[in-house]
CSV table of C-alpha atoms in Angstrom, one decimal:
chain,number,residue,atom,x,y,z
A,1,MET,CA,65.4,-52.1,-70.1
A,2,ASP,CA,65.6,-50.1,-73.3
A,3,LEU,CA,68.0,-47.4,-73.6
A,4,VAL,CA,66.7,-45.1,-76.4
A,5,ARG,CA,69.4,-42.2,-77.6
A,6,VAL,CA,68.4,-38.6,-76.9
A,7,THR,CA,68.0,-36.9,-80.1
A,8,ALA,CA,66.2,-33.8,-81.6
A,9,ASP,CA,63.1,-35.8,-81.8
A,10,ASN,CA,63.0,-36.6,-78.1
A,11,LEU,CA,65.3,-33.6,-76.5
A,12,ASP,CA,62.6,-31.9,-75.0
A,13,ASP,CA,61.6,-35.2,-73.2
A,14,ALA,CA,64.8,-35.9,-71.8
A,15,VAL,CA,65.2,-32.4,-70.4
A,16,SER,CA,61.7,-32.7,-69.0
A,17,VAL,CA,62.8,-36.1,-67.1
A,18,GLN,CA,66.2,-34.7,-66.0
A,19,GLU,CA,64.5,-31.5,-64.6
A,20,GLU,CA,62.1,-33.8,-62.6
A,21,LEU,CA,65.1,-35.7,-61.2
A,22,PHE,CA,67.2,-32.8,-60.6
A,23,PRO,CA,65.1,-29.6,-60.1
A,24,GLY,CA,66.8,-26.3,-60.5
A,25,GLU,CA,69.5,-28.0,-62.4
A,26,SER,CA,69.6,-28.2,-66.4
A,27,GLY,CA,71.3,-30.7,-68.4
A,28,ARG,CA,70.0,-29.0,-71.9
A,29,ALA,CA,73.3,-27.9,-72.9
A,30,ASN,CA,74.7,-31.0,-72.3
A,31,TYR,CA,72.2,-32.8,-74.2
A,32,GLU,CA,72.3,-30.3,-77.2
A,33,GLU,CA,76.2,-30.8,-77.3
A,34,ALA,CA,75.5,-34.6,-77.8
A,35,VAL,CA,72.6,-34.3,-80.2
A,36,TYR,CA,74.1,-31.6,-82.5
A,37,GLY,CA,77.9,-33.3,-82.5
A,38,MET,CA,79.4,-30.8,-80.5
A,39,SER,CA,80.4,-33.7,-78.4
A,40,GLY,CA,81.0,-37.2,-78.6
A,41,TYR,CA,78.8,-37.8,-75.5
A,42,ARG,CA,75.6,-39.6,-75.3
A,43,TYR,CA,72.6,-39.4,-73.4
A,44,TYR,CA,69.6,-42.2,-73.2
A,45,LEU,CA,65.9,-42.0,-72.0
A,46,LEU,CA,65.6,-45.2,-70.1
A,47,TYR,CA,62.5,-47.6,-70.8
A,48,GLU,CA,60.9,-50.3,-68.9
A,49,ASP,CA,57.7,-52.0,-70.4
A,50,GLY,CA,57.0,-49.0,-72.8
A,51,GLU,CA,57.4,-46.6,-69.8
A,52,CYS,CA,60.0,-43.8,-69.5
A,53,VAL,CA,61.8,-44.4,-66.0
A,54,GLY,CA,64.8,-42.5,-66.2
A,55,VAL,CA,67.8,-40.9,-67.9
A,56,THR,CA,71.4,-41.4,-68.3
A,57,GLY,CA,74.4,-40.8,-69.9
A,58,LEU,CA,78.0,-41.5,-70.8
A,59,TYR,CA,80.7,-38.9,-71.3
A,60,TRP,CA,84.5,-38.4,-70.9
A,61,TYR,CA,87.3,-36.0,-70.2
A,62,PRO,CA,89.6,-35.9,-73.1
A,63,GLU,CA,92.4,-35.6,-70.5
A,64,ASP,CA,91.3,-39.2,-69.4
A,65,PRO,CA,90.5,-41.3,-72.0
A,66,ASP,CA,90.3,-44.6,-69.8
A,67,SER,CA,87.5,-43.2,-67.7
A,68,ALA,CA,83.7,-43.3,-68.9
A,69,TRP,CA,81.5,-40.8,-66.7
A,70,LEU,CA,77.9,-41.6,-65.7
A,71,GLY,CA,75.9,-38.7,-66.6
A,72,TRP,CA,72.5,-37.3,-65.7
A,73,PHE,CA,71.5,-40.5,-64.3
A,74,GLY,CA,68.5,-41.0,-62.2
A,75,ILE,CA,65.2,-43.0,-62.1
A,76,ARG,CA,61.9,-41.3,-61.7
A,77,GLU,CA,60.4,-41.6,-58.2
A,78,GLU,CA,57.5,-44.0,-59.1
A,79,TYR,CA,59.8,-46.4,-60.6
A,80,ARG,CA,62.4,-46.4,-57.6
A,81,ARG,CA,62.8,-49.6,-55.7
A,82,ARG,CA,62.3,-52.0,-58.5
A,83,HIS,CA,66.0,-52.7,-59.2
A,84,LEU,CA,65.7,-50.3,-62.5
A,85,GLY,CA,68.3,-47.9,-61.2
A,86,THR,CA,70.9,-51.3,-60.7
A,87,LEU,CA,70.1,-52.5,-64.0
A,88,ALA,CA,70.5,-49.0,-65.7
A,89,LEU,CA,73.9,-48.6,-63.8
A,90,LYS,CA,75.1,-52.3,-65.3
A,91,ARG,CA,73.9,-51.1,-69.0
A,92,PHE,CA,76.3,-48.3,-68.4
A,93,GLU,CA,79.1,-50.2,-67.1
A,94,GLU,CA,78.6,-52.9,-70.0
A,95,MET,CA,78.7,-49.9,-72.5
A,96,ALA,CA,81.7,-48.5,-71.1
A,97,ALA,CA,83.6,-51.7,-70.9
A,98,LYS,CA,82.7,-52.5,-74.4
A,99,GLN,CA,84.2,-49.0,-75.8
A,100,GLY,CA,87.5,-49.8,-74.0
A,101,PHE,CA,87.2,-47.7,-70.8
A,102,ARG,CA,88.9,-49.2,-67.9
A,103,TYR,CA,87.0,-47.2,-65.3
A,104,ALA,CA,83.5,-46.3,-64.4
A,105,ARG,CA,83.3,-43.0,-62.6
A,106,LEU,CA,80.4,-40.5,-61.3
A,107,TYR,CA,80.1,-37.5,-59.1
A,108,THR,CA,77.4,-36.5,-56.9
A,109,GLY,CA,76.7,-34.0,-54.0
A,110,ALA,CA,77.8,-35.4,-50.3
A,111,ASP,CA,75.0,-33.5,-48.7
A,112,ASP,CA,71.5,-34.6,-48.1
A,113,ASN,CA,72.3,-37.4,-50.6
A,114,GLU,CA,72.6,-40.6,-48.4
A,115,ALA,CA,70.3,-42.7,-50.7
A,116,ALA,CA,72.3,-42.0,-53.9
A,117,ILE,CA,75.7,-42.6,-51.9
A,118,THR,CA,74.3,-45.9,-50.2
A,119,PHE,CA,73.3,-46.9,-53.9
A,120,TYR,CA,76.6,-46.2,-55.6
A,121,ARG,CA,78.4,-48.2,-52.8
A,122,ALA,CA,76.1,-51.1,-52.9
A,123,CYS,CA,77.0,-51.2,-56.7
A,124,GLY,CA,80.4,-51.5,-55.9
A,125,TYR,CA,81.8,-48.2,-56.2
A,126,ILE,CA,84.6,-46.7,-54.4
A,127,CYS,CA,84.1,-43.2,-52.9
A,128,GLU,CA,86.7,-40.2,-52.3
A,129,PRO,CA,86.0,-36.6,-51.7
A,130,TYR,CA,86.5,-34.2,-54.6
A,131,MET,CA,88.7,-31.2,-53.3
A,132,ASN,CA,90.0,-29.1,-56.4
A,133,PRO,CA,91.0,-25.6,-55.8
A,134,GLN,CA,91.2,-25.0,-59.3
A,135,ASP,CA,87.6,-26.1,-60.2
A,136,SER,CA,86.0,-23.4,-57.7
A,137,ALA,CA,82.1,-24.5,-58.0
A,138,GLY,CA,83.4,-27.6,-56.3
A,139,ALA,CA,83.9,-25.5,-53.1
A,140,GLU,CA,80.3,-24.4,-53.0
A,141,GLU,CA,79.1,-27.9,-52.5
A,142,ARG,CA,80.9,-30.8,-51.2
A,143,MET,CA,80.9,-33.4,-53.9
A,144,LEU,CA,82.1,-37.1,-54.1
A,145,ILE,CA,83.8,-38.9,-56.9
A,146,PHE,CA,82.6,-42.6,-57.2
A,147,SER,CA,84.9,-45.1,-58.9
A,148,LYS,CA,84.8,-48.6,-60.1
A,149,PRO,CA,87.2,-50.9,-62.2
A,150,LEU,CA,85.8,-52.3,-65.3
A,151,THR,CA,88.7,-54.9,-65.7
A,152,ASP,CA,90.6,-56.9,-63.4
A,153,GLU,CA,93.1,-54.1,-62.9
A,154,PRO,CA,93.2,-52.1,-59.6
A,155,LEU,CA,91.3,-48.9,-59.3
A,156,VAL,CA,93.0,-45.7,-59.7
A,157,PRO,CA,91.8,-43.1,-57.4
A,158,TRP,CA,90.5,-39.8,-59.2
A,159,ASN,CA,92.7,-37.9,-56.7
A,160,SER,CA,90.4,-34.6,-57.1
A,161,ARG,CA,91.7,-33.9,-60.8
A,162,SER,CA,89.2,-31.6,-62.3
A,163,ILE,CA,85.8,-32.6,-63.3
A,164,HIS,CA,85.3,-29.2,-64.9
A,165,LEU,CA,82.4,-28.5,-62.4
A,166,THR,CA,82.5,-24.6,-62.9
A,167,GLU,CA,82.4,-25.2,-66.5
A,168,GLN,CA,79.1,-27.4,-66.0
A,169,ILE,CA,77.6,-24.8,-63.7
A,170,ARG,CA,78.2,-22.0,-66.4
A,171,LYS,CA,76.4,-24.7,-68.8
A,172,GLN,CA,73.4,-25.0,-66.6
A,173,ASN,CA,73.2,-21.2,-65.8
A,174,ARG,CA,72.4,-20.6,-69.6
A,175,TYR,CA,69.2,-22.6,-69.3
A,176,SER,CA,68.0,-21.7,-65.7
A,177,GLY,CA,67.2,-18.0,-66.2
A,178,GLN,CA,70.6,-16.7,-65.1
A,179,PRO,CA,72.2,-16.7,-68.8
A,180,ASP,CA,75.0,-14.3,-67.5
A,181,SER,CA,75.4,-15.1,-63.9
A,182,ASP,CA,78.3,-17.0,-62.0
A,183,ALA,CA,75.8,-18.0,-59.3
A,184,GLY,CA,77.5,-21.1,-57.4
A,185,ILE,CA,80.8,-20.1,-58.9
A,186,ARG,CA,83.9,-18.6,-57.0
A,187,GLU,CA,87.0,-17.7,-58.8
A,188,PRO,CA,90.0,-19.8,-57.5
A,189,ASP,CA,92.4,-17.5,-55.2
A,190,PRO,CA,95.6,-17.2,-57.3
A,191,LYS,CA,97.5,-17.8,-53.8
A,192,GLY,CA,96.3,-21.4,-53.4
């Protein structure tokens, strides 16, 4: 499997594949931040035998430099059930370990997502619910955090620390026809 870094030249291709995999969501802001140097994050188109089979990415949160997060990961429908997802996930884990990250992590929706949940568990990831009252977008949809150690150390759970989901939803809204909308975002209740 070949990973081709998303650049200005293939940005629209990456967005097209991402939107095919995640209808109604937009990763364009994330891709642009990476391409134009506004973040150190990296996103890739996945190729197998010259065919674009999916997308993936690696990002992190400054407050947790030990965890590499899997971003906008997916295999296009016609290429599934060929172990390409497993291979791509392994490549992500290898990249993360080589860069010194101790844990691989990702988040995904908990509802109507059994195939992804089963896949991540089969790949050795441990699941925990995400319930952070300060990250209000997480209250709109049940989310799960999946984690896996990349070293021989025991896994440190995420424990619902913020994954900045509200900020991510706002980024997506800029490219989904809702530029000033807070759809899918509730402000946290100051009383807790």
